[in-house]
Short mmCIF file of C-alpha atoms in Angstrom, two decimals:
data_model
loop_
_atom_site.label_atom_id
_atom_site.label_comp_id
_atom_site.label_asym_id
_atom_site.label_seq_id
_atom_site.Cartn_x
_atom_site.Cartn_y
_atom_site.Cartn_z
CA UNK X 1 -14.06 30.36 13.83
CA UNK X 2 -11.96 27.22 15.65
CA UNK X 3 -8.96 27.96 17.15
CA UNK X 4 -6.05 25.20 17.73
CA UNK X 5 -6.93 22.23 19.54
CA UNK X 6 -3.79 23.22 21.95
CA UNK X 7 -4.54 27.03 21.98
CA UNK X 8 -5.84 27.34 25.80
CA UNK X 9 -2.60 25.55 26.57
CA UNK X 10 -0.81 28.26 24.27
CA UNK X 11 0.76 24.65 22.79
CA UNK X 12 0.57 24.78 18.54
CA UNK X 13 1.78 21.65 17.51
CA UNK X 14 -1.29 20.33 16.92
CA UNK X 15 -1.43 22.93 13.82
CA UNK X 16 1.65 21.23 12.30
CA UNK X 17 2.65 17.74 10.24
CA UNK X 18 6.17 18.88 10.41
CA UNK X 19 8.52 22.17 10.71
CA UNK X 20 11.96 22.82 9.84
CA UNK X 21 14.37 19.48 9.02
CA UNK X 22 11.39 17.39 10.27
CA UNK X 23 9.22 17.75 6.48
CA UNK X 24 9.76 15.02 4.51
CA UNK X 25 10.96 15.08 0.99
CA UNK X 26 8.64 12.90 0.10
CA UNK X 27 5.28 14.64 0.69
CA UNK X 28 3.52 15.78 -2.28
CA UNK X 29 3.19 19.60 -2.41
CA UNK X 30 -0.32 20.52 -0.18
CA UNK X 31 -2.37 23.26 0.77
CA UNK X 32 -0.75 25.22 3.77
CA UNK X 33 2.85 24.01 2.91
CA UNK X 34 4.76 27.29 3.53
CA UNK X 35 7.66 27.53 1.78
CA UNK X 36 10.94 30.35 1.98
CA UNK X 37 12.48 31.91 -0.66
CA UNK X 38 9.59 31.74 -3.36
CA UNK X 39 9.96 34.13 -6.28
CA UNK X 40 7.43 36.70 -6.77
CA UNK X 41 6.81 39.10 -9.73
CA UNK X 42 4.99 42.04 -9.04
CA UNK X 43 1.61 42.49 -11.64
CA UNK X 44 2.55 46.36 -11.25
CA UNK X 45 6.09 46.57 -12.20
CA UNK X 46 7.50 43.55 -13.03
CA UNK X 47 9.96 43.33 -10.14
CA UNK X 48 11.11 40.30 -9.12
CA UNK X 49 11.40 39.48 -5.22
CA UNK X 50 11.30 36.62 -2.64
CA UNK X 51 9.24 36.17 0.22
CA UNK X 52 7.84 33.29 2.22
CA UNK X 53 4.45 32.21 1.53
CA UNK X 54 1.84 29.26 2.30
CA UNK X 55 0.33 27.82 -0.59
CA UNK X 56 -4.28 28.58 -0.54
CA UNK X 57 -5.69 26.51 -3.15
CA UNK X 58 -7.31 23.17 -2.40
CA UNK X 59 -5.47 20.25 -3.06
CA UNK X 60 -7.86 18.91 -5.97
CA UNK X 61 -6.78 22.09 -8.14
CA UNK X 62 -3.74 22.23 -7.32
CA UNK X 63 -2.43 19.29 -10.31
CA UNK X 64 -3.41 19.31 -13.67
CA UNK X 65 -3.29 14.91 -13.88
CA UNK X 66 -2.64 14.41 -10.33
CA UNK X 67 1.01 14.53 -10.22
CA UNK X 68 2.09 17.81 -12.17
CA UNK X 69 1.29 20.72 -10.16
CA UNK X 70 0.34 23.66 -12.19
CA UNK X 71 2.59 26.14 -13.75
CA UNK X 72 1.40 28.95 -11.43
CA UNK X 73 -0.07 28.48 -8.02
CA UNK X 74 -2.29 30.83 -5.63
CA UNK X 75 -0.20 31.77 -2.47
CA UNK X 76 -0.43 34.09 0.83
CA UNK X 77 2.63 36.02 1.80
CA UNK X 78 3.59 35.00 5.15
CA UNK X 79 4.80 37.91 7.65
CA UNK X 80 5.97 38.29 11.06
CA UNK X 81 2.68 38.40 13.72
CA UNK X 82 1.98 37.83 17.03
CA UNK X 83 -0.24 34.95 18.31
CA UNK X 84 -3.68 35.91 18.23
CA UNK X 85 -5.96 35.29 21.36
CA UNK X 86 -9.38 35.53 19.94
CA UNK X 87 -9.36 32.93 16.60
CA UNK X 88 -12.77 34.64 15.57
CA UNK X 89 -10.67 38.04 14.92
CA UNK X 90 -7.85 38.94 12.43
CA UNK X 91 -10.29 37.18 9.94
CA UNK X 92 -7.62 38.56 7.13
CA UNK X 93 -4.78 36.30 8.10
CA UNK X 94 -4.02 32.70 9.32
CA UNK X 95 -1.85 32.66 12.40
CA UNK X 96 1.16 30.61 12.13
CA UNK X 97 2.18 30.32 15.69
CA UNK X 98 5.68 28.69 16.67
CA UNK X 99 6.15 28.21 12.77
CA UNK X 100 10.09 28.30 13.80
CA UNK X 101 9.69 26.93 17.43
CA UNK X 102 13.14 27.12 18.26
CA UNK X 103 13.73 31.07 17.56
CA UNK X 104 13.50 33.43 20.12
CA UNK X 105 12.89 36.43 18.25
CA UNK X 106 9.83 37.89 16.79
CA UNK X 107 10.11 35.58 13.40
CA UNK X 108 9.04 32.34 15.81
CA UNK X 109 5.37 33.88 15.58
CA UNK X 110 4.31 34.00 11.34
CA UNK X 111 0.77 34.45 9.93
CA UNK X 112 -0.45 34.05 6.12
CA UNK X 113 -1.91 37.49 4.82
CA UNK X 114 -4.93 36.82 2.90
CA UNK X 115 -4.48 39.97 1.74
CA UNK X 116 -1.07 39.99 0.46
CA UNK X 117 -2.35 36.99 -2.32
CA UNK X 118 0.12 36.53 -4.76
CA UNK X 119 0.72 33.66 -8.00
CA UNK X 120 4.10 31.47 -7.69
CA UNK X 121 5.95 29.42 -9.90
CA UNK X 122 5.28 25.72 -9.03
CA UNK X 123 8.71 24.64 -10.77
CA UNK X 124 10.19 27.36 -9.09
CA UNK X 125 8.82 26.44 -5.66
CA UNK X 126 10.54 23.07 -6.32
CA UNK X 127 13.33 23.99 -7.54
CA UNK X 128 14.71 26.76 -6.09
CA UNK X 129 12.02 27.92 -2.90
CA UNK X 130 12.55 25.78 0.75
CA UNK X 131 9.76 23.94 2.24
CA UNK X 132 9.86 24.88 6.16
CA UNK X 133 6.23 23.77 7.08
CA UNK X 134 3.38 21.54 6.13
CA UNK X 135 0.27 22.07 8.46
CA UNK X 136 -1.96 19.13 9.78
CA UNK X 137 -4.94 18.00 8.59
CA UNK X 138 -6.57 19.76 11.19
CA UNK X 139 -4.40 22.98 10.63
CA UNK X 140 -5.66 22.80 6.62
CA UNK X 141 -8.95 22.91 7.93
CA UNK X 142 -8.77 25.54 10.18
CA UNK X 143 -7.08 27.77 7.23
CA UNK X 144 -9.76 26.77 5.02
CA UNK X 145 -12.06 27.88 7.45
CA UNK X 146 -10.80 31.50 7.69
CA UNK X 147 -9.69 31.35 3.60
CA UNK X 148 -13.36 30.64 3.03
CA UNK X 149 -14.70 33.45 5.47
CA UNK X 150 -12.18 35.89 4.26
CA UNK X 151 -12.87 35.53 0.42
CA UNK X 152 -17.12 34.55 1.30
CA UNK X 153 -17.90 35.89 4.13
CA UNK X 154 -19.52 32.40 5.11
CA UNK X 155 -18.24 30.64 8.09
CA UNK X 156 -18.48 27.27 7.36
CA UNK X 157 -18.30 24.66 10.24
CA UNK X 158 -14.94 23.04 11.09
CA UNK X 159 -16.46 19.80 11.27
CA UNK X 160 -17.63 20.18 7.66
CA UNK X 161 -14.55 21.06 6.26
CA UNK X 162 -12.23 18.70 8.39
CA UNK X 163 -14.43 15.97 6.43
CA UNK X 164 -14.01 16.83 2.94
CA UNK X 165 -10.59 17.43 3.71
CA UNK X 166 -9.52 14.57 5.08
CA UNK X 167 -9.69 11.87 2.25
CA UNK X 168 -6.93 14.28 0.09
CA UNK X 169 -5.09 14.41 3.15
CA UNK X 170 -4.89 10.50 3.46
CA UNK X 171 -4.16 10.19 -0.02
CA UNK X 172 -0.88 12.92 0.28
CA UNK X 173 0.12 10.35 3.51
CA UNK X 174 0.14 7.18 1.05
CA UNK X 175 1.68 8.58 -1.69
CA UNK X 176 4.38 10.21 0.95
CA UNK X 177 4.92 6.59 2.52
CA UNK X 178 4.80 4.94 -0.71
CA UNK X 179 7.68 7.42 -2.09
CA UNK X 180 9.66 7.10 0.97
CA UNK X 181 9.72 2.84 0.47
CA UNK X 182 10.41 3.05 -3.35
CA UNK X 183 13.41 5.55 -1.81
CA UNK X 184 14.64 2.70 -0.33
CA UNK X 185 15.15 0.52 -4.14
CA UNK X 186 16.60 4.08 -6.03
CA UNK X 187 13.05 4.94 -7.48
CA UNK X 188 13.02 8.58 -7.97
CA UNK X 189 9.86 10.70 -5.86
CA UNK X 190 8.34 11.75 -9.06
CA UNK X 191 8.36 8.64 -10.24
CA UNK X 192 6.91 6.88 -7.22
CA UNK X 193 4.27 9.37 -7.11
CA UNK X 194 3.20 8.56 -9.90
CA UNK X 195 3.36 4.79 -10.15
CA UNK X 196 1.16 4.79 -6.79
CA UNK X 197 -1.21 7.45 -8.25
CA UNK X 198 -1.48 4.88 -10.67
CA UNK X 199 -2.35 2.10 -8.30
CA UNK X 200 -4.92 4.35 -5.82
CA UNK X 201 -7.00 5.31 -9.31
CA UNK X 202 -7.34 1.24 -10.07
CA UNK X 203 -10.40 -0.26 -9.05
CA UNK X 204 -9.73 -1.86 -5.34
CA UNK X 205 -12.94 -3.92 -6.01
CA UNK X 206 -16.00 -1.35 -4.79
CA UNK X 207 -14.59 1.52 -7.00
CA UNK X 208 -11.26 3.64 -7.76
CA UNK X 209 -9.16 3.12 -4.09
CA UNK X 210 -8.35 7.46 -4.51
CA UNK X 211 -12.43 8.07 -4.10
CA UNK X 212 -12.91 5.51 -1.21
CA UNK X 213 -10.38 7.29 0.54
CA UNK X 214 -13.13 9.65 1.06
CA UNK X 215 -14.79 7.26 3.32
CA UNK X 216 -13.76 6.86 6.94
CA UNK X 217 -14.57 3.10 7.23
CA UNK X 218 -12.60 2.24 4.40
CA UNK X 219 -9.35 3.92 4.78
CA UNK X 220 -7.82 1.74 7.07
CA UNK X 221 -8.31 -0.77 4.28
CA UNK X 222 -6.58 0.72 1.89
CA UNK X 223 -3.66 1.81 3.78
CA UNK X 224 -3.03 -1.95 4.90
CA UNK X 225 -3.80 -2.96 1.18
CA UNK X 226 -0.93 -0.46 0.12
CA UNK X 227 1.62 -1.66 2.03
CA UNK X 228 0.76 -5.18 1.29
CA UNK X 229 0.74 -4.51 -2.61
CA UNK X 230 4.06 -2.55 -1.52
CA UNK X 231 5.71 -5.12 0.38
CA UNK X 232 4.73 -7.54 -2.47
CA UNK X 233 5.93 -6.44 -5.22
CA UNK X 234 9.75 -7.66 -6.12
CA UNK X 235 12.58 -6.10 -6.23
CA UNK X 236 13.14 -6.48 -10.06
CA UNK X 237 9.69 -4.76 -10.68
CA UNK X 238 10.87 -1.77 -8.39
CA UNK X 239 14.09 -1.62 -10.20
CA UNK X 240 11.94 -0.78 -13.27
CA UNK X 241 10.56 2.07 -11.79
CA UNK X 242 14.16 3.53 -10.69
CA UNK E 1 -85.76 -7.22 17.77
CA UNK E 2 -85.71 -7.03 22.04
CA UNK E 3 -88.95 -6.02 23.25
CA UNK E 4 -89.41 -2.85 25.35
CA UNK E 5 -89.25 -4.79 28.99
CA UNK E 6 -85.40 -6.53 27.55
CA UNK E 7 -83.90 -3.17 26.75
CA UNK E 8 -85.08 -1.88 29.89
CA UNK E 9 -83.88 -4.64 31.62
CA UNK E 10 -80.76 -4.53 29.95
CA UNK E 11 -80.14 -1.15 30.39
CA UNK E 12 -80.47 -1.53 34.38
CA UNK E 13 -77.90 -4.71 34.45
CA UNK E 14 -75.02 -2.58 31.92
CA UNK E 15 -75.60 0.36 34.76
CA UNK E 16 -75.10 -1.51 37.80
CA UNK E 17 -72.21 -3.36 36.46
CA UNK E 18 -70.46 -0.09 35.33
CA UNK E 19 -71.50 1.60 38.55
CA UNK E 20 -70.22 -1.68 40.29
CA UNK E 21 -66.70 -2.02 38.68
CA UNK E 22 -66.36 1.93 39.52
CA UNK E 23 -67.01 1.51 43.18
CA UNK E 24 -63.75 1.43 44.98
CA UNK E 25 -63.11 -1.61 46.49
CA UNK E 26 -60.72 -1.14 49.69
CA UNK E 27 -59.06 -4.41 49.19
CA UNK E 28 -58.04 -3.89 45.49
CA UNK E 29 -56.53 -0.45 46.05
CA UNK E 30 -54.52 -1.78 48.95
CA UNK E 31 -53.55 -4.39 46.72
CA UNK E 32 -52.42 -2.08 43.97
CA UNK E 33 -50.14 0.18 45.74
CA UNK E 34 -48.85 -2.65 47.44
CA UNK E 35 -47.83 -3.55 44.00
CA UNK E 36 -46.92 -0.67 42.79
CA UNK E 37 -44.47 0.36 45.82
CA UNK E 38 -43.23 -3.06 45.29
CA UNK E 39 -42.35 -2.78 41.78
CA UNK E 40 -40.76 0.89 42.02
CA UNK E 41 -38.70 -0.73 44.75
CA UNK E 42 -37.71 -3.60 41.94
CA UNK E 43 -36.41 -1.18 39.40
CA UNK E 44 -34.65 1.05 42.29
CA UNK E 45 -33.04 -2.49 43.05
CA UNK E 46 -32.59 -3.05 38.98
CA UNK E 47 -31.18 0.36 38.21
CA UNK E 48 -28.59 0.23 41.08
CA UNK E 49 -27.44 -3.55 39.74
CA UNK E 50 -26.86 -1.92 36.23
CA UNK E 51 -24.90 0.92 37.90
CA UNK E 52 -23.06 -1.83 39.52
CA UNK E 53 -22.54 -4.17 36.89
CA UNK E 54 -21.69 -0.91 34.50
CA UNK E 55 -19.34 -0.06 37.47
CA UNK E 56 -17.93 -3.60 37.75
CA UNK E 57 -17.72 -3.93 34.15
CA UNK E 58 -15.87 -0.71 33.66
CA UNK E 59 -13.25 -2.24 36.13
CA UNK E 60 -12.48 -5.46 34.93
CA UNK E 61 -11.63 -3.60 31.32
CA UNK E 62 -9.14 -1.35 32.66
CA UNK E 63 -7.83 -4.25 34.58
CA UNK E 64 -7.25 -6.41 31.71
CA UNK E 65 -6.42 -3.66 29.28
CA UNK E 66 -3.69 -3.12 31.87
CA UNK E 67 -2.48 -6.32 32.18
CA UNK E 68 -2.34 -6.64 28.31
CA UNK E 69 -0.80 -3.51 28.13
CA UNK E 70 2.21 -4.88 30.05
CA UNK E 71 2.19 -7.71 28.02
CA UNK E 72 2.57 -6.15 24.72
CA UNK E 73 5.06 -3.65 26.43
CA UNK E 74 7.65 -6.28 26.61
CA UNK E 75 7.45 -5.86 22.56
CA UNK E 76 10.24 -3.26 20.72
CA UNK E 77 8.84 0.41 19.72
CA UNK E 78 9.12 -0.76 15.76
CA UNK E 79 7.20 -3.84 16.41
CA UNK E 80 4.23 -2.10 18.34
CA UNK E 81 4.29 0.41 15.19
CA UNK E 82 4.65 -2.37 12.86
CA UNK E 83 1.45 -4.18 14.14
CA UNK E 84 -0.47 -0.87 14.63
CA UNK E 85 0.32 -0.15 11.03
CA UNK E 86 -0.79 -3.86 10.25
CA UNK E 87 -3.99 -2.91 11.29
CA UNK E 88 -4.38 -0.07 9.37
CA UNK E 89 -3.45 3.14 11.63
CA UNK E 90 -1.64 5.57 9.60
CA UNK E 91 1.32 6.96 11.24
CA UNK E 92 -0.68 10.56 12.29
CA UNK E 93 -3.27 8.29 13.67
CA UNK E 94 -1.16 6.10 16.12
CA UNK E 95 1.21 10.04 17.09
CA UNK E 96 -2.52 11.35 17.71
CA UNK E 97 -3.36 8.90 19.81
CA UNK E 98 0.30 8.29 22.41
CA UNK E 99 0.40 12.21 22.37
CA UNK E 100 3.69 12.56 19.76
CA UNK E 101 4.22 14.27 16.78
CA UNK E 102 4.11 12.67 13.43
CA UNK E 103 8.13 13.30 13.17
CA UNK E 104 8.54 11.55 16.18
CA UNK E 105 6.78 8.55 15.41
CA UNK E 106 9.38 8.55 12.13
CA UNK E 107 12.00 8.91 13.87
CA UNK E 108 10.89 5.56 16.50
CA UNK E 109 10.26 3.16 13.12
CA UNK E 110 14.24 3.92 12.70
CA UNK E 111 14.30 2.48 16.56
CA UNK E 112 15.24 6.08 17.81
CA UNK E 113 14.12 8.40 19.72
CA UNK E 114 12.01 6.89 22.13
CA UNK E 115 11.10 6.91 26.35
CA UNK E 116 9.69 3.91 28.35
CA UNK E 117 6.73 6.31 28.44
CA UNK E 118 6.35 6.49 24.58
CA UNK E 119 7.11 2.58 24.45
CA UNK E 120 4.39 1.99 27.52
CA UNK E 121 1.53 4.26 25.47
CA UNK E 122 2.13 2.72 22.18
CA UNK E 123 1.43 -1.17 23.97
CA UNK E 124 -1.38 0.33 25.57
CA UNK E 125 -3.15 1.49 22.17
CA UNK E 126 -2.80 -1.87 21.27
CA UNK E 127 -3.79 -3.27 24.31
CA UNK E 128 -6.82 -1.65 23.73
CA UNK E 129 -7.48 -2.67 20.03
CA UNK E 130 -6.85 -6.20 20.76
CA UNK E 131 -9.44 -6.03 23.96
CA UNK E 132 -11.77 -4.88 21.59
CA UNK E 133 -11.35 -6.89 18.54
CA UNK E 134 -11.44 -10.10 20.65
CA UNK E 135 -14.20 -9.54 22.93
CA UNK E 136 -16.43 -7.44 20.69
CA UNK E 137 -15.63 -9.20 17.67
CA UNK E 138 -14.59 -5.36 15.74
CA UNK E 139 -13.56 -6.91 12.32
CA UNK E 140 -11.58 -3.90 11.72
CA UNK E 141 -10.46 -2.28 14.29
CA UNK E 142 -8.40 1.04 13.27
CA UNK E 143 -11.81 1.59 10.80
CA UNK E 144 -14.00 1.35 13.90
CA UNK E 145 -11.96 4.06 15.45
CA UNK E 146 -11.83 6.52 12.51
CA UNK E 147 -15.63 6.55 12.04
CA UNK E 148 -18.21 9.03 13.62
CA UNK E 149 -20.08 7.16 16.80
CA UNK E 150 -23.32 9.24 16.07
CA UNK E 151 -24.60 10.55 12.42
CA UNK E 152 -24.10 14.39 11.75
CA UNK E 153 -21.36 14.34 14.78
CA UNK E 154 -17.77 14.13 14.00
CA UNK E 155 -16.36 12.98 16.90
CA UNK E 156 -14.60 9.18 16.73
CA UNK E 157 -13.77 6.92 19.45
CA UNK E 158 -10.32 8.18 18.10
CA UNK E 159 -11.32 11.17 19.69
CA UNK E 160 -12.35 10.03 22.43
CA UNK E 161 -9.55 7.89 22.95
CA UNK E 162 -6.92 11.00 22.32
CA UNK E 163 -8.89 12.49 25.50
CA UNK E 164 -7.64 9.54 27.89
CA UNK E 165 -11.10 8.03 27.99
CA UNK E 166 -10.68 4.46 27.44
CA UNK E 167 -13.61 3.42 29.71
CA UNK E 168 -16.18 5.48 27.46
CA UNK E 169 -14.16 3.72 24.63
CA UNK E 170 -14.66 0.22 25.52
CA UNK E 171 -18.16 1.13 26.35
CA UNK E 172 -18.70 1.96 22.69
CA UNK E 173 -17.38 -1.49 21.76
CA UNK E 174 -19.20 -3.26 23.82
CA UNK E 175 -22.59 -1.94 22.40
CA UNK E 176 -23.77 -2.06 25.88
CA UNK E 177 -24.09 1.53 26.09
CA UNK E 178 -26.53 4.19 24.26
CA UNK E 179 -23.96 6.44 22.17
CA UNK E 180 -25.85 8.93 23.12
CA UNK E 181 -25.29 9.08 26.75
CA UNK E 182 -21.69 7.65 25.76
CA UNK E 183 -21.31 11.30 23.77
CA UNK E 184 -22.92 13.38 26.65
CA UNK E 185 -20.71 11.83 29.20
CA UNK E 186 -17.44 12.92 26.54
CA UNK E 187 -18.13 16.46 25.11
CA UNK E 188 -22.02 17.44 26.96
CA UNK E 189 -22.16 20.31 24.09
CA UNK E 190 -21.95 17.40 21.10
CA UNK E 191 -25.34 17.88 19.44
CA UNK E 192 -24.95 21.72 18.63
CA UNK E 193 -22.89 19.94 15.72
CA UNK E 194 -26.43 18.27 14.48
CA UNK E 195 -27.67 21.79 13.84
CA UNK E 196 -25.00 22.06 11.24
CA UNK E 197 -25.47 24.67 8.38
CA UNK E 198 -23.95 22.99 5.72
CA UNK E 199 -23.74 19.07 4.88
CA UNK E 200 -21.32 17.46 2.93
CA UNK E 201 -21.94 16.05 -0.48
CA UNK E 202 -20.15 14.37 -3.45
CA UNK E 203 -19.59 16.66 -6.27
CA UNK E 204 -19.76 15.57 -10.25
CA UNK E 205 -16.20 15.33 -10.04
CA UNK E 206 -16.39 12.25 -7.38
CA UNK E 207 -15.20 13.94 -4.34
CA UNK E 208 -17.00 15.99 -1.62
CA UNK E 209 -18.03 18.80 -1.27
CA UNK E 210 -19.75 21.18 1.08
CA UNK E 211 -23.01 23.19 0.02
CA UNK E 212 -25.52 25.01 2.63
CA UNK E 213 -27.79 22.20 4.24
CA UNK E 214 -31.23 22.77 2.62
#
């Protein structure tokens, strides 16, 4: 299995869109995004507790309509562990090096347990729970890469995954910038999310913009059609929105 | 019909000029190495002029993709985003490519945050995507870096940029070069990914997918 682009340097940014203060309010919910304080009820005996814990399922099943999440999501608890040397071992967990770079103690070094799977409340996760990390696109692959050979047994090439992967992960960086401009005119996040959900399922032309997003040579496009159709629009029509 | 005496006759003349135009003749093999030293000597001469024009090429891209670079440099860090973004980088594209992190590039569009090193890279990326688009006529330029150079391989100029080689890059552009040897020159090991056991697809649902390659 891959390790880090930066792991012979022992650098693991490269694993990481953002950690602590630097994740953005804005960014829809996506696979990887680790979040504190997320309640968990126990199947056994009911008892309630809070943990930290990265969120597994793929971001096409993780809304219902493409905006609400689901009532219950499919999570990892995420414990204290050391950096691992060897990524083709410890096939059980996803390392979270440096997940809080700027601690000294043994929490700096996190990893998701695969086998610690629990179900969390996605309006409690928004509500209540704290968003600390949301992993690349090329950390999402490499967890789907061990999440696959942990529940399959199949190793499945990086390469592969990093491709089907990547069109969601463009679409989550739209929506994120398009939220953060309709900020900017009092239009709510939900709100935004939706109203540009509503514009990347029109058809750009050659078919619904969200699909084409699957297709390297077109993103660019799209993105410089979005702000356009962004910059465009008045401020009367965003004041609708807000 | 030829008589008996013709086919005879014939016969002897097709022998002798077979037997004939087998017969080494001195002259024509001196001749014919003469020519074939002297052509083996031409593409010795050829191959070193394409080394050198290669070479000589190579240099007079890095010395105008420098001298652009310091032209755009004199630009603020918001504008040099702003016309990345124009072009259709997303924001993890153009911190992949200067060596940042996505919150840092965030932080420069609020004009914060950044070094005359930062300001110096960002020029320089689009230094290099104006060289191309002008001279290579690229239509669009951020699409050209975010797809594959080779079917079944992943790797991007993008990539290949990220690794600080913008010679191997503007050899892609210019379609002077074989990708190929472009690829082996980057990452020797590339085509183990063509021997990939599983292929991507699109699903019923409209998206991809990944299934084992059959």
């Amino acid at each position: 299995m891959r390790a880090p682009s930066g792991h012979d340097r022992g650098s693991y940014e490269g694993l990481y869109l953002a950690r602590g203060n630097e994740v953005a309010l804005e960014r829809p919910l996506l696979t990887g995004d680790v979040f504190e304080r997320a309640r968990i009820t126990s199947p056994i005996d009911g008892s309630v507790t809070k943990a930290t814990v990265m969120i597994l399922q793929h971001p096409c099943s993780l809304r219902q309509d493409g905006v609400t999440l689901n009532p219950v999501l499919l999570a990892a608890v995420v414990n204290k562990h050391k950096p691992i040397s060897d990524w083709d071992t410890h096939a059980k967990l996803m390392p979270l090096p440096d997940l809080y770079p700027t601690i000294g103690s043994q929490k700096q070094h996190q990893a998701g347990m695969f086998d610690k799977l629990v179900m969390v409340s996605s309006t409690q996760l928004e509500s209540e729970a704290s968003r600390v990390a949301c992993l690349s696109q090329e950390g999402i692959a490499l967890l789907f890469q061990r999440w696959i050979f942990a529940s399959t047994r199949a190793i499945v090439e990086f390469e592969r995954v990093n491709e089907v992967i990547a069109g969601p992960f463009t679409e989550a960086e739209i929506i994120e910038e398009w939220c953060s401009y309709a900020a900017t005119y009092g239009v709510p996040t939900t709100a935004a999310a939706i109203d540009c959900l509503g514009w990347l399922r029109e058809d750009g032309g050659s078919g619904m913009r969200q699909h084409l997003l699957d297709r390297p040579e077109l993103r660019s496009a799209i993105r410089r059609e979005s702000t356009a159709f962004r910059k465009a629009r008045s401020e009367a029509d965003w004041a609708t929105l807000a | 019909m030829p008589t008996d005496t013709q086919q005879t006759h014939t016969a002897t003349l097709s022998n002798a000029t077979v037997s004939s135009a087998l017969r080494p003749d001195p002259d024509l093999t001196a001749t014919a190495a003469e020519l074939t030293e002297e052509v083996g000597h031409t593409r010795g001469v050829a191959r070193n002029l394409t080394t050198n024009i290669e070479d000589l090429h190579s240099r007079t891209h890095t010395t105008e993709w420098q001298a652009r670079t310091s032209t755009e440099a004199k630009k603020s860090v918001p504008m040099l985003l702003d016309e990345l973004a124009e072009l259709g980088f997303s924001w993890r594209d153009i911190a992949r490519l200067v060596h940042v992190s996505v919150p840092a590039v965030r932080k420069w569009r609020g004009g914060g945050g950044s070094t005359g090193s930062n300001r110096r890279d960002l020029a320089a990326l689009l230094a290099a995507c104006k060289l191309i688009e002008e001279h290579y006529l690229i239509h669009d330029v951020a699409a050209w870096f975010e797809v594959p150079v080779y079917t079944g391989c992943s790797i991007t100029p993008a990539d290949i940029y990220e690794a600080a080689n913008v010679g191997l890059v503007f050899e892609l552009a210019s379609g002077h070069g074989d990708n190929e040897r472009i690829l082996d020159a980057f990452r020797p090991g590339w085509r183990n990914e063509l021997h990939s056991s599983f292929e991507v697809f699109v699903a019923d649902d409209g998206r991809p997918a990944m299934r084992p390659r059959a």
